[in-house]
Every structure is written in C-alpha cells, then in structure tokens.
PDB file of C-alpha atoms and ligand atoms in Angstrom:
ATOM      1  CA  MET I 272       0.000   0.000   0.000  1.00  0.00           C
ATOM      2  CA  ALA I 273       1.174   3.523  -0.686  1.00  0.00           C
ATOM      3  CA  ALA I 274       2.566   5.798   1.966  1.00  0.00           C
ATOM      4  CA  PRO I 275       0.245   6.405   4.885  1.00  0.00           C
ATOM      5  CA  LYS I 276       0.787  10.092   4.274  1.00  0.00           C
ATOM      6  CA  GLU I 277      -2.880  10.937   3.862  1.00  0.00           C
ATOM      7  CA  LEU I 278      -3.438   9.473   7.331  1.00  0.00           C
ATOM      8  CA  THR I 279      -0.403  10.716   9.208  1.00  0.00           C
ATOM      9  CA  SER I 280       3.145  11.663   8.330  1.00  0.00           C
ATOM     10  CA  SER I 281       4.602  11.978  11.825  1.00  0.00           C
ATOM     11  CA  THR I 282       4.223  10.584  15.309  1.00  0.00           C
ATOM     12  CA  LEU I 283       4.880  11.721  18.836  1.00  0.00           C
ATOM     13  CA  SER I 284       7.538   9.323  20.139  1.00  0.00           C
ATOM     14  CA  VAL I 285       9.073   8.742  23.574  1.00  0.00           C
ATOM     15  CA  THR I 286      12.849   8.393  23.894  1.00  0.00           C
ATOM     16  CA  VAL I 287      14.029   6.544  27.010  1.00  0.00           C
ATOM     17  CA  HIS I 288      17.404   7.639  28.411  1.00  0.00           C
ATOM     18  CA  PRO I 289      19.644   5.351  30.541  1.00  0.00           C
ATOM     19  CA  THR I 290      20.087   7.971  33.246  1.00  0.00           C
ATOM     20  CA  ASN I 291      19.837   7.219  36.952  1.00  0.00           C
ATOM     21  CA  PRO I 292      16.977   7.669  37.654  1.00  0.00           C
ATOM     22  CA  MET I 293      15.686   6.906  34.160  1.00  0.00           C
ATOM     23  CA  THR I 294      14.326   9.870  32.167  1.00  0.00           C
ATOM     24  CA  THR I 295      12.258  10.250  29.000  1.00  0.00           C
ATOM     25  CA  THR I 296      11.734  12.930  26.376  1.00  0.00           C
ATOM     26  CA  ILE I 297       8.921  13.261  23.837  1.00  0.00           C
ATOM     27  CA  SER I 298       9.556  14.440  20.289  1.00  0.00           C
ATOM     28  CA  THR I 299       7.883  14.479  16.891  1.00  0.00           C
ATOM     29  CA  VAL I 300       9.322  11.882  14.496  1.00  0.00           C
ATOM     30  CA  SER I 301       8.612  11.683  10.743  1.00  0.00           C
ATOM     31  CA  LEU I 302       7.111   8.415   9.539  1.00  0.00           C
ATOM     32  CA  PRO I 303       8.523   6.825   6.342  1.00  0.00           C
ATOM     33  CA  GLU I 304       6.939   7.981   3.093  1.00  0.00           C
ATOM     34  CA  SER I 305       6.203   4.381   2.135  1.00  0.00           C
ATOM     35  CA  LEU I 306       6.091   1.179   4.145  1.00  0.00           C
ATOM     36  CA  ALA I 307       8.548  -1.670   3.531  1.00  0.00           C
ATOM     37  CA  SER I 308       6.926  -4.621   1.758  1.00  0.00           C
ATOM     38  CA  ASN I 309       6.067  -6.659   4.873  1.00  0.00           C
ATOM     39  CA  ASP I 310       5.538  -3.855   7.375  1.00  0.00           C
ATOM     40  CA  VAL I 311       2.358  -2.908   9.201  1.00  0.00           C
ATOM     41  CA  LEU I 312       1.701   0.643  10.457  1.00  0.00           C
ATOM     42  CA  ILE I 313      -0.278   0.503  13.699  1.00  0.00           C
ATOM     43  CA  LYS I 314      -2.028   3.227  15.695  1.00  0.00           C
ATOM     44  CA  VAL I 315      -0.883   2.358  19.204  1.00  0.00           C
ATOM     45  CA  GLU I 316      -3.660   2.034  21.791  1.00  0.00           C
ATOM     46  CA  ALA I 317      -1.537   0.344  24.503  1.00  0.00           C
ATOM     47  CA  ALA I 318       2.154  -0.368  24.979  1.00  0.00           C
ATOM     48  CA  ALA I 319       3.561  -2.807  27.537  1.00  0.00           C
ATOM     49  CA  SER I 320       6.952  -2.622  29.248  1.00  0.00           C
ATOM     50  CA  ASN I 321       9.574  -5.315  29.768  1.00  0.00           C
ATOM     51  CA  PRO I 322      12.762  -5.428  31.901  1.00  0.00           C
ATOM     52  CA  LYS I 323      14.888  -5.130  28.745  1.00  0.00           C
ATOM     53  CA  ASP I 324      13.319  -1.739  27.941  1.00  0.00           C
ATOM     54  CA  TRP I 325      15.678  -0.186  30.510  1.00  0.00           C
ATOM     55  CA  SER I 326      18.342  -2.870  31.068  1.00  0.00           C
ATOM     56  CA  HIS I 327      19.505  -2.906  27.413  1.00  0.00           C
ATOM     57  CA  LEU I 328      19.776   0.885  27.467  1.00  0.00           C
ATOM     58  CA  VAL I 329      21.811   0.867  30.688  1.00  0.00           C
ATOM     59  CA  ALA I 330      24.103  -1.826  29.222  1.00  0.00           C
ATOM     60  CA  THR I 331      24.648  -0.028  25.904  1.00  0.00           C
ATOM     61  CA  GLY I 332      24.267   3.628  26.907  1.00  0.00           C
ATOM     62  CA  ALA I 333      21.788   4.135  24.062  1.00  0.00           C
ATOM     63  CA  SER I 334      18.798   6.488  24.157  1.00  0.00           C
ATOM     64  CA  ILE I 335      15.945   5.122  22.042  1.00  0.00           C
ATOM     65  CA  ASN I 336      12.214   4.470  21.951  1.00  0.00           C
ATOM     66  CA  SER I 337      12.735   1.076  23.631  1.00  0.00           C
ATOM     67  CA  GLY I 338       9.090  -0.060  23.723  1.00  0.00           C
ATOM     68  CA  ASP I 339       8.504  -3.191  21.646  1.00  0.00           C
ATOM     69  CA  ASP I 340       5.186  -4.640  22.905  1.00  0.00           C
ATOM     70  CA  LEU I 341       2.052  -2.965  21.610  1.00  0.00           C
ATOM     71  CA  ALA I 342      -1.581  -3.338  20.654  1.00  0.00           C
ATOM     72  CA  GLY I 343      -3.686  -1.112  18.447  1.00  0.00           C
ATOM     73  CA  VAL I 344      -5.416  -0.703  15.097  1.00  0.00           C
ATOM     74  CA  VAL I 345      -3.835  -1.254  11.672  1.00  0.00           C
ATOM     75  CA  LEU I 346      -3.592   2.007   9.754  1.00  0.00           C
ATOM     76  CA  ALA I 347      -1.722   0.915   6.626  1.00  0.00           C
ATOM     77  CA  ILE I 348       0.115  -2.126   5.252  1.00  0.00           C
ATOM     78  CA  GLY I 349       3.144  -2.745   3.028  1.00  0.00           C
ATOM     79  CA  PRO I 350       2.524  -4.104  -0.511  1.00  0.00           C
ATOM     80  CA  ASP I 351       3.232  -7.761   0.369  1.00  0.00           C
ATOM     81  CA  VAL I 352       1.210  -7.946   3.597  1.00  0.00           C
ATOM     82  CA  THR I 353      -1.617 -10.481   3.195  1.00  0.00           C
ATOM     83  CA  ARG I 354      -2.890 -11.250   6.691  1.00  0.00           C
ATOM     84  CA  PHE I 355      -3.907  -7.738   7.780  1.00  0.00           C
ATOM     85  CA  LYS I 356      -5.909  -4.788   6.473  1.00  0.00           C
ATOM     86  CA  PRO I 357      -6.519  -1.270   7.777  1.00  0.00           C
ATOM     87  CA  GLY I 358      -8.943  -1.318  10.704  1.00  0.00           C
ATOM     88  CA  ASP I 359      -7.847  -4.708  12.071  1.00  0.00           C
ATOM     89  CA  GLN I 360      -7.240  -4.876  15.828  1.00  0.00           C
ATOM     90  CA  VAL I 361      -3.812  -6.352  16.486  1.00  0.00           C
ATOM     91  CA  ALA I 362      -0.985  -6.879  18.947  1.00  0.00           C
ATOM     92  CA  ALA I 363       2.592  -6.783  17.679  1.00  0.00           C
ATOM     93  CA  PHE I 364       6.221  -7.193  18.614  1.00  0.00           C
ATOM     94  CA  HIS I 365       8.308  -4.332  17.276  1.00  0.00           C
ATOM     95  CA  PRO I 366      11.910  -5.437  16.446  1.00  0.00           C
ATOM     96  CA  MET I 367      14.251  -4.321  19.231  1.00  0.00           C
ATOM     97  CA  GLY I 368      16.481  -1.337  18.476  1.00  0.00           C
ATOM     98  CA  LYS I 369      14.713  -0.401  15.232  1.00  0.00           C
ATOM     99  CA  PRO I 370      12.906   2.917  14.676  1.00  0.00           C
ATOM    100  CA  TYR I 371       9.153   3.421  15.209  1.00  0.00           C
ATOM    101  CA  GLY I 372       8.815   1.526  18.507  1.00  0.00           C
ATOM    102  CA  ALA I 373       5.827   1.094  20.791  1.00  0.00           C
ATOM    103  CA  TYR I 374       6.196   4.171  23.012  1.00  0.00           C
ATOM    104  CA  ALA I 375       4.571   6.405  20.409  1.00  0.00           C
ATOM    105  CA  GLU I 376       1.254   7.267  18.767  1.00  0.00           C
ATOM    106  CA  TYR I 377       2.147   5.114  15.733  1.00  0.00           C
ATOM    107  CA  ALA I 378       4.495   2.126  15.478  1.00  0.00           C
ATOM    108  CA  ILE I 379       5.704  -0.129  12.662  1.00  0.00           C
ATOM    109  CA  ALA I 380       6.045  -3.910  13.037  1.00  0.00           C
ATOM    110  CA  PRO I 381       6.660  -6.697  10.506  1.00  0.00           C
ATOM    111  CA  GLU I 382       3.709  -8.867   9.491  1.00  0.00           C
ATOM    112  CA  HIS I 383       5.285 -12.005  10.980  1.00  0.00           C
ATOM    113  CA  THR I 384       5.343 -10.573  14.523  1.00  0.00           C
ATOM    114  CA  THR I 385       1.828  -9.104  14.303  1.00  0.00           C
ATOM    115  CA  LEU I 386      -1.250 -11.023  15.445  1.00  0.00           C
ATOM    116  CA  HIS I 387      -5.004 -10.529  15.305  1.00  0.00           C
ATOM    117  CA  ILE I 388      -6.698 -10.048  18.665  1.00  0.00           C
ATOM    118  CA  PRO I 389     -10.262 -11.026  19.555  1.00  0.00           C
ATOM    119  CA  ASP I 390     -12.900  -8.485  20.716  1.00  0.00           C
ATOM    120  CA  THR I 391     -12.862 -10.136  24.137  1.00  0.00           C
ATOM    121  CA  LEU I 392      -9.292  -8.953  24.794  1.00  0.00           C
ATOM    122  CA  SER I 393      -8.571  -5.342  25.751  1.00  0.00           C
ATOM    123  CA  PHE I 394      -5.695  -3.519  24.044  1.00  0.00           C
ATOM    124  CA  GLU I 395      -3.954  -3.354  27.437  1.00  0.00           C
ATOM    125  CA  GLU I 396      -4.215  -7.130  27.883  1.00  0.00           C
ATOM    126  CA  ALA I 397      -3.172  -7.825  24.297  1.00  0.00           C
ATOM    127  CA  SER I 398      -0.095  -5.600  24.530  1.00  0.00           C
ATOM    128  CA  THR I 399       1.375  -7.894  27.200  1.00  0.00           C
ATOM    129  CA  ILE I 400       1.406 -10.942  24.893  1.00  0.00           C
ATOM    130  CA  PRO I 401       3.992 -10.571  22.073  1.00  0.00           C
ATOM    131  CA  LEU I 402       7.531 -10.576  23.544  1.00  0.00           C
ATOM    132  CA  VAL I 403       6.878 -12.763  26.544  1.00  0.00           C
ATOM    133  CA  SER I 404       5.023 -15.440  24.556  1.00  0.00           C
ATOM    134  CA  LEU I 405       7.716 -15.357  21.860  1.00  0.00           C
ATOM    135  CA  THR I 406      10.461 -15.734  24.484  1.00  0.00           C
ATOM    136  CA  ALA I 407       8.696 -18.631  26.213  1.00  0.00           C
ATOM    137  CA  ALA I 408       8.054 -20.343  22.865  1.00  0.00           C
ATOM    138  CA  LEU I 409      11.664 -19.940  21.681  1.00  0.00           C
ATOM    139  CA  THR I 410      12.929 -21.315  25.002  1.00  0.00           C
ATOM    140  CA  LEU I 411      10.735 -24.415  24.966  1.00  0.00           C
ATOM    141  CA  PHE I 412      10.508 -25.248  21.275  1.00  0.00           C
ATOM    142  CA  ARG I 413      13.779 -23.922  19.808  1.00  0.00           C
ATOM    143  CA  ARG I 414      16.311 -24.100  22.631  1.00  0.00           C
ATOM    144  CA  GLN I 415      14.919 -27.072  24.608  1.00  0.00           C
ATOM    145  CA  GLY I 416      13.696 -28.844  21.477  1.00  0.00           C
ATOM    146  CA  PHE I 417      10.186 -29.765  22.670  1.00  0.00           C
ATOM    147  CA  THR I 418       7.527 -30.364  20.032  1.00  0.00           C
ATOM    148  CA  SER I 419       5.309 -27.258  19.776  1.00  0.00           C
ATOM    149  CA  PRO I 420       1.527 -27.399  20.342  1.00  0.00           C
ATOM    150  CA  TRP I 421       0.799 -26.486  16.724  1.00  0.00           C
ATOM    151  CA  GLU I 422       2.392 -29.778  15.599  1.00  0.00           C
ATOM    152  CA  LEU I 423      -0.102 -32.621  15.484  1.00  0.00           C
ATOM    153  CA  ASP I 424       1.947 -35.165  17.442  1.00  0.00           C
ATOM    154  CA  ALA I 425       2.970 -32.815  20.289  1.00  0.00           C
ATOM    155  CA  GLN I 426       0.975 -34.522  23.041  1.00  0.00           C
ATOM    156  CA  GLU I 427       2.384 -37.933  22.110  1.00  0.00           C
ATOM    157  CA  LYS I 428       5.998 -36.768  21.705  1.00  0.00           C
ATOM    158  CA  ASN I 429       6.147 -34.616  24.849  1.00  0.00           C
ATOM    159  CA  GLN I 430       4.338 -36.906  27.262  1.00  0.00           C
ATOM    160  CA  ASN I 431       6.164 -38.045  30.401  1.00  0.00           C
ATOM    161  CA  THR I 432       8.821 -35.355  29.987  1.00  0.00           C
ATOM    162  CA  PRO I 433       9.271 -33.580  33.333  1.00  0.00           C
ATOM    163  CA  LEU I 434       9.947 -29.848  33.251  1.00  0.00           C
ATOM    164  CA  VAL I 435      11.210 -27.553  36.012  1.00  0.00           C
ATOM    165  CA  VAL I 436      10.137 -23.929  35.498  1.00  0.00           C
ATOM    166  CA  TYR I 437      12.047 -21.644  37.851  1.00  0.00           C
ATOM    167  CA  ALA I 438      10.339 -18.273  38.476  1.00  0.00           C
ATOM    168  CA  ALA I 439       7.050 -19.690  37.194  1.00  0.00           C
ATOM    169  CA  THR I 440       5.128 -16.754  38.674  1.00  0.00           C
ATOM    170  CA  THR I 441       6.889 -14.185  36.511  1.00  0.00           C
ATOM    171  CA  SER I 442       5.210 -13.246  33.219  1.00  0.00           C
ATOM    172  CA  LEU I 443       7.760 -15.314  31.320  1.00  0.00           C
ATOM    173  CA  GLY I 444       7.478 -18.318  33.630  1.00  0.00           C
ATOM    174  CA  ALA I 445       3.681 -18.274  33.490  1.00  0.00           C
ATOM    175  CA  TYR I 446       3.744 -18.324  29.662  1.00  0.00           C
ATOM    176  CA  ALA I 447       6.285 -21.164  29.754  1.00  0.00           C
ATOM    177  CA  VAL I 448       3.960 -23.169  32.005  1.00  0.00           C
ATOM    178  CA  LYS I 449       0.906 -22.461  29.823  1.00  0.00           C
ATOM    179  CA  LEU I 450       2.711 -23.370  26.583  1.00  0.00           C
ATOM    180  CA  ALA I 451       4.172 -26.492  28.213  1.00  0.00           C
ATOM    181  CA  LYS I 452       0.698 -27.615  29.299  1.00  0.00           C
ATOM    182  CA  LEU I 453      -0.710 -26.939  25.802  1.00  0.00           C
ATOM    183  CA  SER I 454       2.077 -29.099  24.367  1.00  0.00           C
ATOM    184  CA  GLY I 455       1.581 -32.054  26.711  1.00  0.00           C
ATOM    185  CA  ILE I 456       4.924 -31.516  28.486  1.00  0.00           C
ATOM    186  CA  GLY I 457       4.920 -32.695  32.088  1.00  0.00           C
ATOM    187  CA  PRO I 458       4.817 -33.332  34.952  1.00  0.00           C
ATOM    188  CA  ILE I 459       5.720 -29.730  35.736  1.00  0.00           C
ATOM    189  CA  ILE I 460       7.582 -28.550  38.811  1.00  0.00           C
ATOM    190  CA  ALA I 461       6.716 -24.843  39.006  1.00  0.00           C
ATOM    191  CA  ILE I 462       8.818 -22.754  41.361  1.00  0.00           C
ATOM    192  CA  GLY I 463       7.268 -19.403  42.195  1.00  0.00           C
ATOM    193  CA  GLY I 464       6.211 -17.042  44.932  1.00  0.00           C
ATOM    194  CA  GLY I 465       3.408 -14.726  45.988  1.00  0.00           C
ATOM    195  CA  SER I 466       1.651 -14.487  42.639  1.00  0.00           C
ATOM    196  CA  CYS I 467       0.856 -18.201  42.556  1.00  0.00           C
ATOM    197  CA  GLU I 468      -2.964 -18.109  42.520  1.00  0.00           C
ATOM    198  CA  SER I 469      -3.415 -17.511  38.787  1.00  0.00           C
ATOM    199  CA  LEU I 470      -0.740 -20.092  38.021  1.00  0.00           C
ATOM    200  CA  ARG I 471      -2.264 -22.827  40.158  1.00  0.00           C
ATOM    201  CA  GLY I 472      -5.213 -23.045  37.748  1.00  0.00           C
ATOM    202  CA  HIS I 473      -2.832 -24.200  35.022  1.00  0.00           C
ATOM    203  CA  LEU I 474      -1.274 -26.981  37.072  1.00  0.00           C
ATOM    204  CA  ASN I 475      -2.889 -30.418  37.285  1.00  0.00           C
ATOM    205  CA  LYS I 476      -2.685 -32.013  40.692  1.00  0.00           C
ATOM    206  CA  PRO I 477      -1.268 -34.420  41.707  1.00  0.00           C
ATOM    207  CA  GLU I 478       1.217 -34.772  38.837  1.00  0.00           C
ATOM    208  CA  ASP I 479       2.261 -31.090  38.642  1.00  0.00           C
ATOM    209  CA  VAL I 480       3.817 -29.554  41.746  1.00  0.00           C
ATOM    210  CA  PHE I 481       4.224 -25.976  42.988  1.00  0.00           C
ATOM    211  CA  ILE I 482       7.223 -25.090  45.175  1.00  0.00           C
ATOM    212  CA  ASP I 483       7.513 -21.674  46.866  1.00  0.00           C
ATOM    213  CA  TYR I 484      10.974 -20.141  46.352  1.00  0.00           C
ATOM    214  CA  ARG I 485      10.489 -17.988  49.449  1.00  0.00           C
ATOM    215  CA  THR I 486      11.103 -21.048  51.645  1.00  0.00           C
ATOM    216  CA  GLY I 487      14.786 -20.732  50.669  1.00  0.00           C
ATOM    217  CA  MET I 488      16.969 -22.256  47.959  1.00  0.00           C
ATOM    218  CA  GLU I 489      18.102 -25.220  50.084  1.00  0.00           C
ATOM    219  CA  LYS I 490      14.474 -26.222  50.705  1.00  0.00           C
ATOM    220  CA  VAL I 491      13.639 -25.798  46.993  1.00  0.00           C
ATOM    221  CA  LYS I 492      16.554 -28.057  45.997  1.00  0.00           C
ATOM    222  CA  HIS I 493      15.602 -30.600  48.671  1.00  0.00           C
ATOM    223  CA  ASP I 494      11.957 -30.716  47.500  1.00  0.00           C
ATOM    224  CA  ILE I 495      12.927 -31.182  43.829  1.00  0.00           C
ATOM    225  CA  LYS I 496      15.380 -33.967  44.704  1.00  0.00           C
ATOM    226  CA  GLN I 497      12.791 -35.694  46.876  1.00  0.00           C
ATOM    227  CA  LEU I 498      10.175 -35.524  44.113  1.00  0.00           C
ATOM    228  CA  ALA I 499      12.616 -36.933  41.563  1.00  0.00           C
ATOM    229  CA  GLU I 500      13.455 -39.847  43.875  1.00  0.00           C
ATOM    230  CA  GLU I 501       9.807 -40.573  44.710  1.00  0.00           C
ATOM    231  CA  ARG I 502       8.839 -40.702  41.051  1.00  0.00           C
ATOM    232  CA  GLN I 503      11.671 -42.798  39.697  1.00  0.00           C
TER     233      GLN I 503
HETATM  234  N1  NAP P 759       9.002 -10.311  29.947  1.00  0.00           N
HETATM  235  C1  NAP P 759       9.662 -10.706  28.875  1.00  0.00           C
HETATM  236  O1  NAP P 759       9.155 -10.623  27.728  1.00  0.00           O
HETATM  237  C2  NAP P 759      11.071 -11.265  28.987  1.00  0.00           C
HETATM  238  C3  NAP P 759      11.771 -11.575  27.810  1.00  0.00           C
HETATM  239  C4  NAP P 759      13.063 -12.093  27.911  1.00  0.00           C
HETATM  240  C5  NAP P 759      13.641 -12.265  29.163  1.00  0.00           C
HETATM  241  N2  NAP P 759      12.937 -11.919  30.281  1.00  0.00           N
HETATM  242  C6  NAP P 759      13.603 -12.113  31.590  1.00  0.00           C
HETATM  243  O2  NAP P 759      12.808 -12.998  32.373  1.00  0.00           O
HETATM  244  C7  NAP P 759      12.871 -12.598  33.752  1.00  0.00           C
HETATM  245  C8  NAP P 759      11.458 -12.363  34.252  1.00  0.00           C
HETATM  246  O3  NAP P 759      10.902 -11.263  33.536  1.00  0.00           O
HETATM  247  P1  NAP P 759       9.343 -10.979  33.606  1.00  0.00           P
HETATM  248  O4  NAP P 759       9.020  -9.839  32.710  1.00  0.00           O
HETATM  249  O5  NAP P 759       8.605 -12.249  33.361  1.00  0.00           O
HETATM  250  O6  NAP P 759       9.248 -10.502  35.110  1.00  0.00           O
HETATM  251  P2  NAP P 759       7.989 -10.121  36.009  1.00  0.00           P
HETATM  252  O7  NAP P 759       6.725 -10.638  35.419  1.00  0.00           O
HETATM  253  O8  NAP P 759       8.055  -8.678  36.343  1.00  0.00           O
HETATM  254  O9  NAP P 759       8.302 -10.968  37.312  1.00  0.00           O
HETATM  255  C9  NAP P 759       8.360 -10.431  38.611  1.00  0.00           C
HETATM  256  C10 NAP P 759       8.182 -11.591  39.580  1.00  0.00           C
HETATM  257  O10 NAP P 759       9.402 -12.316  39.713  1.00  0.00           O
HETATM  258  C11 NAP P 759       9.288 -13.130  40.853  1.00  0.00           C
HETATM  259  N3  NAP P 759      10.576 -13.221  41.539  1.00  0.00           N
HETATM  260  C12 NAP P 759      11.298 -12.223  42.104  1.00  0.00           C
HETATM  261  N4  NAP P 759      12.419 -12.713  42.666  1.00  0.00           N
HETATM  262  C13 NAP P 759      12.428 -14.064  42.437  1.00  0.00           C
HETATM  263  C14 NAP P 759      13.316 -15.099  42.803  1.00  0.00           C
HETATM  264  N5  NAP P 759      14.445 -14.889  43.489  1.00  0.00           N
HETATM  265  N6  NAP P 759      13.007 -16.359  42.409  1.00  0.00           N
HETATM  266  C15 NAP P 759      11.881 -16.609  41.689  1.00  0.00           C
HETATM  267  N7  NAP P 759      10.999 -15.648  41.316  1.00  0.00           N
HETATM  268  C16 NAP P 759      11.265 -14.382  41.702  1.00  0.00           C
HETATM  269  C17 NAP P 759       8.256 -12.463  41.756  1.00  0.00           C
HETATM  270  O11 NAP P 759       7.157 -13.353  41.798  1.00  0.00           O
HETATM  271  P3  NAP P 759       6.211 -13.491  43.099  1.00  0.00           P
HETATM  272  O12 NAP P 759       5.549 -12.160  43.272  1.00  0.00           O
HETATM  273  O13 NAP P 759       5.243 -14.552  42.735  1.00  0.00           O
HETATM  274  O14 NAP P 759       7.089 -13.864  44.235  1.00  0.00           O
HETATM  275  C18 NAP P 759       7.907 -11.185  41.003  1.00  0.00           C
HETATM  276  O15 NAP P 759       6.545 -10.802  41.169  1.00  0.00           O
HETATM  277  C19 NAP P 759      13.750 -11.333  33.798  1.00  0.00           C
HETATM  278  O16 NAP P 759      15.071 -11.735  34.118  1.00  0.00           O
HETATM  279  C20 NAP P 759      13.680 -10.808  32.377  1.00  0.00           C
HETATM  280  O17 NAP P 759      14.811 -10.039  32.031  1.00  0.00           O
HETATM  281  C21 NAP P 759      11.668 -11.440  30.224  1.00  0.00           C
END
C-alpha cells in the first residue's frame, strides 16, 4: 500500500534515556513515506513494558524508543502484507532497536510478529502478549527442542517429559507453564512465589507440583530432589 501520508506523516515518540533515575523525552518523528513490503503501520492504543526496555539501554548507553510490545489498530500495510488490512485490531512485537517503537502514537512492526486479537481482549491485555510469549516459545521449542503445540503429534511426543520452570510466577514463567501444558509436556515442577494463585489453575494435581521459592533455595533443591526420587 502507498505511503500512509494521507493518514499521518509523523508521530509523537518517547525516547528513554539510561540515566539514573531513568528519564524520557517526547519528540515528533517523521514516519517513512512508504512502508517496507512486509511492514504494518499501527495506531498504538496500549504499549507494555519489559525489563529489557531499561536494562539494554543501561548496558549499551543508548537512548531510544525502547518499547517493543504494543496493541492497536492497523492504519496501513506494506505491498506484500496479506494477513492484515486497515482497521484490524492487532498486537505486535516491534523489532528491538529499530525505529518506530511502541512508546509512540504510531508504530511499525513486521507482518510475521503481528497477530489478530479477539474483541474479548482489551488492548492493554493484548499488549502484554507478544515478547513474553515469543520468548517462552523460543525457550521451549527452539532451545529445549520440545515439540510445539501447533504440531499434530505434540501430546504424544512430549508426554512423560518432566519440566522444572524456575520463576514460574513471573510473566515469562507463566507463559512457559501455559505453553508447556498446551504441548503435553509434564509433569511440571513450578517454582514461584506470591503471585501463585493464577498459576495454580494451570497446574494439574497431583502430577504437577508448585514449590515456593520464598522457603529458601536449600528447601527448593531438597523438594525437587525428593520428588525426583519418589517418582523414579
Ligand atoms: N518479559 C519478557 O518478555 C522477557 C523476555 C526475555 C527475558 N525476560 C527475563 O525474564 C525474567 C522475568 O521477567 P518478567 O518480565 O517475566 O518478570 P515479572 O513478570 O516482572 O516478574 C516479577 C516476579 O518475579 C518473581 N521473583 C522475584 N524474585 C524471584 C526469585 N528470586 N526467584 C523466583 N521468582 C522471583 C516475583 O514473583 P512473586 O511475586 O510470585 O514472588 C515477582 O513478582 C527477567 O530476568 C527478564 O529479564 C523477560
């Protein structure tokens, strides 16, 4: 599609600075005259934050619009985009370090990291999905080599494969547990803390077990070892 110029040619954008304490500035940034072939221009309704939004900046000393998780409405699409059209409600992962990030009125994300969202999900809820779900999926299905839930034989291939998820009550850990359950991986030993109530609903007793890290690392190690011995 041609340049989104008739809709908007610039965006207010937030730059995050790695100062201590962290500071931000807002400026007007020109949008590209035409979109790259697979890019989607999105009017941002909600942006979510992740630890890397500040930690990468502190590590590199860079000042950028570091927001990468967003949800909003498609405004325009690149010429090769097939899965989206203007007006669609979407969530998207903006590629880290690139221009036109999530802390802005308008952001640009590639088609392959953009997803449709249902009416039942708010923009705020949807904006929390992209990076954390991608990270959990890469960890389980790329790095650990489990069969992903969108492969037909996942349940069969993953069954009886125990998985320890440390920090299961973080956003990332909770997604790892949910994706593991969808894929038939288990039993699961989930180690978490105070935010355990929402996670408990995803664990099947008695095979899955929750261990509270606040009891101390020695107790956590003891409980895992005991479980492993009991279930040999
Ligand atoms: N979010 C992402 O997309 C993403 C992507 C890549 C990497 N990561 C990395 O994954 C880690 C978690 O990030 P997140 O965004 O998921 O964090 P988060 O949702 O903000 O998690 C915070 C929770 O961590 C738990 N926690 C704190 N200290 C802990 C400890 N010593 N042992 C176990 N759990 C502890 C606490 O849970 P309770 O309140 O239940 O005690 C706390 O509420 C970070 O190191 C982050 O850099 C995150």
